[in-house]
PDB file of C-alpha atoms in Angstrom:
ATOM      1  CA  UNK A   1       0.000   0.000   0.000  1.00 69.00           C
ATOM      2  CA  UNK A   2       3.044   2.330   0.983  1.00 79.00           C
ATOM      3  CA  UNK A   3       3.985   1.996  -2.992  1.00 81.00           C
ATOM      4  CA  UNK A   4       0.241   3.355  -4.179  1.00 91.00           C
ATOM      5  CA  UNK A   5       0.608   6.176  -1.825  1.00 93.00           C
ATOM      6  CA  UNK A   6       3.959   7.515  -2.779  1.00 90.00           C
ATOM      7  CA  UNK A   7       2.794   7.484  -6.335  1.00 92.00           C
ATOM      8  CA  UNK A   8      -0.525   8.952  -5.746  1.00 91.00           C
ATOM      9  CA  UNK A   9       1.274  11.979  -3.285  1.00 93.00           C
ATOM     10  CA  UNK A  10       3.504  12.507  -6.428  1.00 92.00           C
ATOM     11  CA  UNK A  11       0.685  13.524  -8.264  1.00 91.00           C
ATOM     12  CA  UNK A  12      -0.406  16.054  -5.015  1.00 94.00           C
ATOM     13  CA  UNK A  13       0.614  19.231  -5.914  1.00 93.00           C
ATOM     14  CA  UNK A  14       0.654  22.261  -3.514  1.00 96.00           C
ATOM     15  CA  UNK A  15       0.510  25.674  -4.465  1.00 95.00           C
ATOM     16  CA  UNK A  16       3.564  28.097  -4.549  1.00 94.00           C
ATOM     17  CA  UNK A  17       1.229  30.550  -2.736  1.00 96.00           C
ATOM     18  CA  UNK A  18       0.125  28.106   0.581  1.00 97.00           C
ATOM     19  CA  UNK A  19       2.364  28.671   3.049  1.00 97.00           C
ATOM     20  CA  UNK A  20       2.043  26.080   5.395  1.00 98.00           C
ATOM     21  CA  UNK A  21       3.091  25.356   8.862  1.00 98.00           C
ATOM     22  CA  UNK A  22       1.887  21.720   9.438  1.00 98.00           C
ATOM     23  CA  UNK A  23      -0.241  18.795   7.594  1.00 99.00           C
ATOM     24  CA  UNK A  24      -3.106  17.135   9.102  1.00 99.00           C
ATOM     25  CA  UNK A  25      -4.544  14.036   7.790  1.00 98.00           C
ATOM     26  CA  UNK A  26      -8.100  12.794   8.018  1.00 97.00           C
ATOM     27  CA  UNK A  27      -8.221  10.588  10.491  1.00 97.00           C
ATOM     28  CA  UNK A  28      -9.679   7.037  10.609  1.00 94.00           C
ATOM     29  CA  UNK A  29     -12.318   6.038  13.637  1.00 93.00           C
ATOM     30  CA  UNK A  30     -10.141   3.673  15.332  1.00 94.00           C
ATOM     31  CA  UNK A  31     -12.301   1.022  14.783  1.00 93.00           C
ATOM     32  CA  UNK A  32     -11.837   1.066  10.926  1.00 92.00           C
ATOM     33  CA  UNK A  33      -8.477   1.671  10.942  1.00 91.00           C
ATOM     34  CA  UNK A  34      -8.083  -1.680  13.045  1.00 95.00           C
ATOM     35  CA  UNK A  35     -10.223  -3.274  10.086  1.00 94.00           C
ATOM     36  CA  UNK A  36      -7.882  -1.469   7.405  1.00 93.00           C
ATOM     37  CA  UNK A  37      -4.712  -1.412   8.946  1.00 93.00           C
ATOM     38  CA  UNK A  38      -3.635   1.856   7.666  1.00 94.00           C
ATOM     39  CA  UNK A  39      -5.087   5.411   7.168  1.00 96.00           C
ATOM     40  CA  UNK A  40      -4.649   6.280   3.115  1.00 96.00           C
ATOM     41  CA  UNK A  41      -4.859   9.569   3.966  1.00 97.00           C
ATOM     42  CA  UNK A  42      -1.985   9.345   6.659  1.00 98.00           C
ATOM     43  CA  UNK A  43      -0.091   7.934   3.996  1.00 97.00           C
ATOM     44  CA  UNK A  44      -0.979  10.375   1.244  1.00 97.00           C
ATOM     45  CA  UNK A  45       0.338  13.115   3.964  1.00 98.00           C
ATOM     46  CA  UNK A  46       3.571  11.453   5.128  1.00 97.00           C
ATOM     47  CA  UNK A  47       4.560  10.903   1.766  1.00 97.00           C
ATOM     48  CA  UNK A  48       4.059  14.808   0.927  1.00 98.00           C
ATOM     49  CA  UNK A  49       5.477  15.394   3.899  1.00 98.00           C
ATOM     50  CA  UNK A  50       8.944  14.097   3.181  1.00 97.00           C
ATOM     51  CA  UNK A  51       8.758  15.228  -0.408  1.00 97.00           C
ATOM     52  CA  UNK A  52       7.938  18.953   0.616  1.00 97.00           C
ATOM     53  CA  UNK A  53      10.117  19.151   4.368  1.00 98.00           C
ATOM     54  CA  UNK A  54       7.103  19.735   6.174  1.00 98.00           C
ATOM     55  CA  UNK A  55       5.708  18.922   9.649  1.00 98.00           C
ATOM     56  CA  UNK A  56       3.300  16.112   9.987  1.00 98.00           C
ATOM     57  CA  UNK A  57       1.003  16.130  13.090  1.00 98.00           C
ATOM     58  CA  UNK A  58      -0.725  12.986  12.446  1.00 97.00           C
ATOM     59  CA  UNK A  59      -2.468  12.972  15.750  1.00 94.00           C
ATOM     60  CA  UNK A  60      -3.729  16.483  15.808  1.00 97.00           C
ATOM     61  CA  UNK A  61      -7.259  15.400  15.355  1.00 97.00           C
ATOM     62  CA  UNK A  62      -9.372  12.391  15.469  1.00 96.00           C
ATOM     63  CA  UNK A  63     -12.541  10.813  14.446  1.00 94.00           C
ATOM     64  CA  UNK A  64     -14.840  10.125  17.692  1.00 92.00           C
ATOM     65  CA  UNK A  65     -17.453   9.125  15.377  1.00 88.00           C
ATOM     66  CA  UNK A  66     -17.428   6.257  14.204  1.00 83.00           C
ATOM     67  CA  UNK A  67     -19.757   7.149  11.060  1.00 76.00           C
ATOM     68  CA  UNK A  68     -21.111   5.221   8.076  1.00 65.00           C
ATOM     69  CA  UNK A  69     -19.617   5.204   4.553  1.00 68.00           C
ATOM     70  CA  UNK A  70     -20.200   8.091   3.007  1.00 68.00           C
ATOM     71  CA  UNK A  71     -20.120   5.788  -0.751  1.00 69.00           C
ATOM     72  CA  UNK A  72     -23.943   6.293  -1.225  1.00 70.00           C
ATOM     73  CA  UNK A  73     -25.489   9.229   0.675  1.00 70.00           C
ATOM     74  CA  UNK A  74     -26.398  12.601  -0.788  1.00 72.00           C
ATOM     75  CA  UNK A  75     -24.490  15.616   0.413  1.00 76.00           C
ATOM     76  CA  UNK A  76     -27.224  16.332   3.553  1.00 78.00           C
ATOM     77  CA  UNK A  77     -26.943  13.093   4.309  1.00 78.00           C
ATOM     78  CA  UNK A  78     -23.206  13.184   4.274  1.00 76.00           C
ATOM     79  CA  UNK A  79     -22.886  16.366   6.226  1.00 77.00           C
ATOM     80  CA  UNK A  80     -25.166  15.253   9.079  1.00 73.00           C
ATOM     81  CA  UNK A  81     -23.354  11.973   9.063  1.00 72.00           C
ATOM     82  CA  UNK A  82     -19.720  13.459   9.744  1.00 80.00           C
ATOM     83  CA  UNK A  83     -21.429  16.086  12.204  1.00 86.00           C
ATOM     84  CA  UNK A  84     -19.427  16.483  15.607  1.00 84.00           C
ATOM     85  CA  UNK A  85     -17.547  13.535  14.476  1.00 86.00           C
ATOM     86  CA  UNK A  86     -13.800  14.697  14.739  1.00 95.00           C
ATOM     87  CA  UNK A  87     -12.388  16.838  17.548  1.00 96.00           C
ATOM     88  CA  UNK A  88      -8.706  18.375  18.538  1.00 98.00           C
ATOM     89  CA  UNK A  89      -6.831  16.677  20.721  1.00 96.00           C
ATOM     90  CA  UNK A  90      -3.443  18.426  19.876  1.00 91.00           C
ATOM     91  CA  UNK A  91      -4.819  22.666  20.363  1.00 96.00           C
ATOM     92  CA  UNK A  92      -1.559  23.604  20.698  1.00 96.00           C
ATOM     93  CA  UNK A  93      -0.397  21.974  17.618  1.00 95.00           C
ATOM     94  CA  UNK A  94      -3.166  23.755  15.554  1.00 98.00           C
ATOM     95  CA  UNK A  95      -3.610  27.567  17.258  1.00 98.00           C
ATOM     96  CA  UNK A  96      -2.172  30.238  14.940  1.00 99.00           C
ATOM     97  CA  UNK A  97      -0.584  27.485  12.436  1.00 99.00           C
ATOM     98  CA  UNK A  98      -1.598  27.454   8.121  1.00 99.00           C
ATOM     99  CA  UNK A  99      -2.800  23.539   7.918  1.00 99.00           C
ATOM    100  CA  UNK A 100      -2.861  21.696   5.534  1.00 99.00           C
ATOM    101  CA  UNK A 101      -5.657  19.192   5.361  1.00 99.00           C
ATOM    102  CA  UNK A 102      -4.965  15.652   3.078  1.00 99.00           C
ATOM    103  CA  UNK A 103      -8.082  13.226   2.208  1.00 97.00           C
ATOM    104  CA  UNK A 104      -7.707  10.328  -0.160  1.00 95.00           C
ATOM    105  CA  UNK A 105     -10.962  11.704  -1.922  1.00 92.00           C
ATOM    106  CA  UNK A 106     -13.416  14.271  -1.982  1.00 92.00           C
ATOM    107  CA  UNK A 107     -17.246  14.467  -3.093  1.00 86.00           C
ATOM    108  CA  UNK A 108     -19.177  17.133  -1.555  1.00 88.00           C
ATOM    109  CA  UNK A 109     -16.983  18.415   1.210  1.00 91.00           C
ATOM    110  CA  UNK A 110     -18.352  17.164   4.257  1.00 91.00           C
ATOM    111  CA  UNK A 111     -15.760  15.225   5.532  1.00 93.00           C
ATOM    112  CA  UNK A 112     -13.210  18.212   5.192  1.00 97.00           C
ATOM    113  CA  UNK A 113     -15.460  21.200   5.795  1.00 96.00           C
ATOM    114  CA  UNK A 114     -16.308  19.359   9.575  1.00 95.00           C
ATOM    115  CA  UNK A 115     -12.444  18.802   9.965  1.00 98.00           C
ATOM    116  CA  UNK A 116     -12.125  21.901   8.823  1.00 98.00           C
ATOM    117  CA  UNK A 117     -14.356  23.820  11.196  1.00 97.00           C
ATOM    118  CA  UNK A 118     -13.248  21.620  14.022  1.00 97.00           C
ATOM    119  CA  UNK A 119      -9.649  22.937  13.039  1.00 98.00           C
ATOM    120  CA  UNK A 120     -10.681  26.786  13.005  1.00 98.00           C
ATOM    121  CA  UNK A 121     -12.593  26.163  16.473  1.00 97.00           C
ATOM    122  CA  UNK A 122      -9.774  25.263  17.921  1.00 97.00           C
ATOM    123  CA  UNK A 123      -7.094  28.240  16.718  1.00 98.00           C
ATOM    124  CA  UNK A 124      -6.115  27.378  13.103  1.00 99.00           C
ATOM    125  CA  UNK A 125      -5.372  30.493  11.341  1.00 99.00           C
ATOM    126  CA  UNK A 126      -5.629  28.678   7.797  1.00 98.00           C
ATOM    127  CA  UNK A 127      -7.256  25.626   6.813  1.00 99.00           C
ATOM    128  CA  UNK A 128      -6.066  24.156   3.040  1.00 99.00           C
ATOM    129  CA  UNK A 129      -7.167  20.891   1.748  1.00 98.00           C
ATOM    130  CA  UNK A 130      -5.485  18.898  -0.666  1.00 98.00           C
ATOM    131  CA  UNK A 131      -7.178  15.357  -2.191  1.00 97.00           C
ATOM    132  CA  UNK A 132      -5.942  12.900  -4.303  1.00 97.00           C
ATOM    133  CA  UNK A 133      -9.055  12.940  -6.288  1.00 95.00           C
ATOM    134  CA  UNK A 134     -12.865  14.155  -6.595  1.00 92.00           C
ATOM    135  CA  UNK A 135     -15.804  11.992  -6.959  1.00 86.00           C
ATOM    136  CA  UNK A 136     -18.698  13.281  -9.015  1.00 78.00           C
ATOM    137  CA  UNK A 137     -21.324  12.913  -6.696  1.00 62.00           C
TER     138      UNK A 137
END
């Protein structure tokens, strides 16, 4: 799996103009990352991490939700299913930093709009996000 993710974070670009301080990953409810073994999106981020010299703070924020796939709901359905599901456990990591959010994939937003917010709630300054790909939903 290590092997798709380098190759997919090649293809990540960030722009010039994003100055960031540290990258954040969407996290995994620890129940499904049991299941899976690995967050893609952890991987997508340590890979453009190490390419780029920035900070990774993999544990900045996590998924207390442990919420249904996303695959076939419409965006309502999608929003109020990632509601209140992450939350900061690193503030001080976050407050006054640029972050850089990484997802695997993005449809409508949900899933990185509530990271997002939870991010800005807590301090962040700027919130990017960067995805490996969009879905047509």
């Amino acid at each position: 799996m290590n092997h798709y993710a380098r190759s997919m974070a090649a293809l990540m670009a960030i722009p010039a103009h994003w100055e960031i301080d540290i990258v954040v990953p969407v996290p995994l409810h620890r129940r499904r990352l049991r299941k899976r073994g690995y967050n893609q999106s952890e991987l997508l981020a340590r890979h453009i991490c190490k390419r780029e010299g920035l900070r990774l703070e993999a544990g900045a924020l996590r998924r207390i939700k442990d919420t249904t796939s996303q695959t076939h709901k419409h965006k309502q359905e999608r929003m109020k299913n990632v509601f209140a599901a992450f939350v900061v456990v690193s503030p001080d990591a976050v407050k006054d930093k640029t972050i850089l959010l990484i997802d695997d994939v993005i449809t409508t937003g949900a899933t990185l709009g509530e990271c997002a917010l939870m991010l800005k709630h807590y301090g962040a300054k700027r919130v990017y996000a960067l995805t490996y790909c969009a879905a047509i939903d």
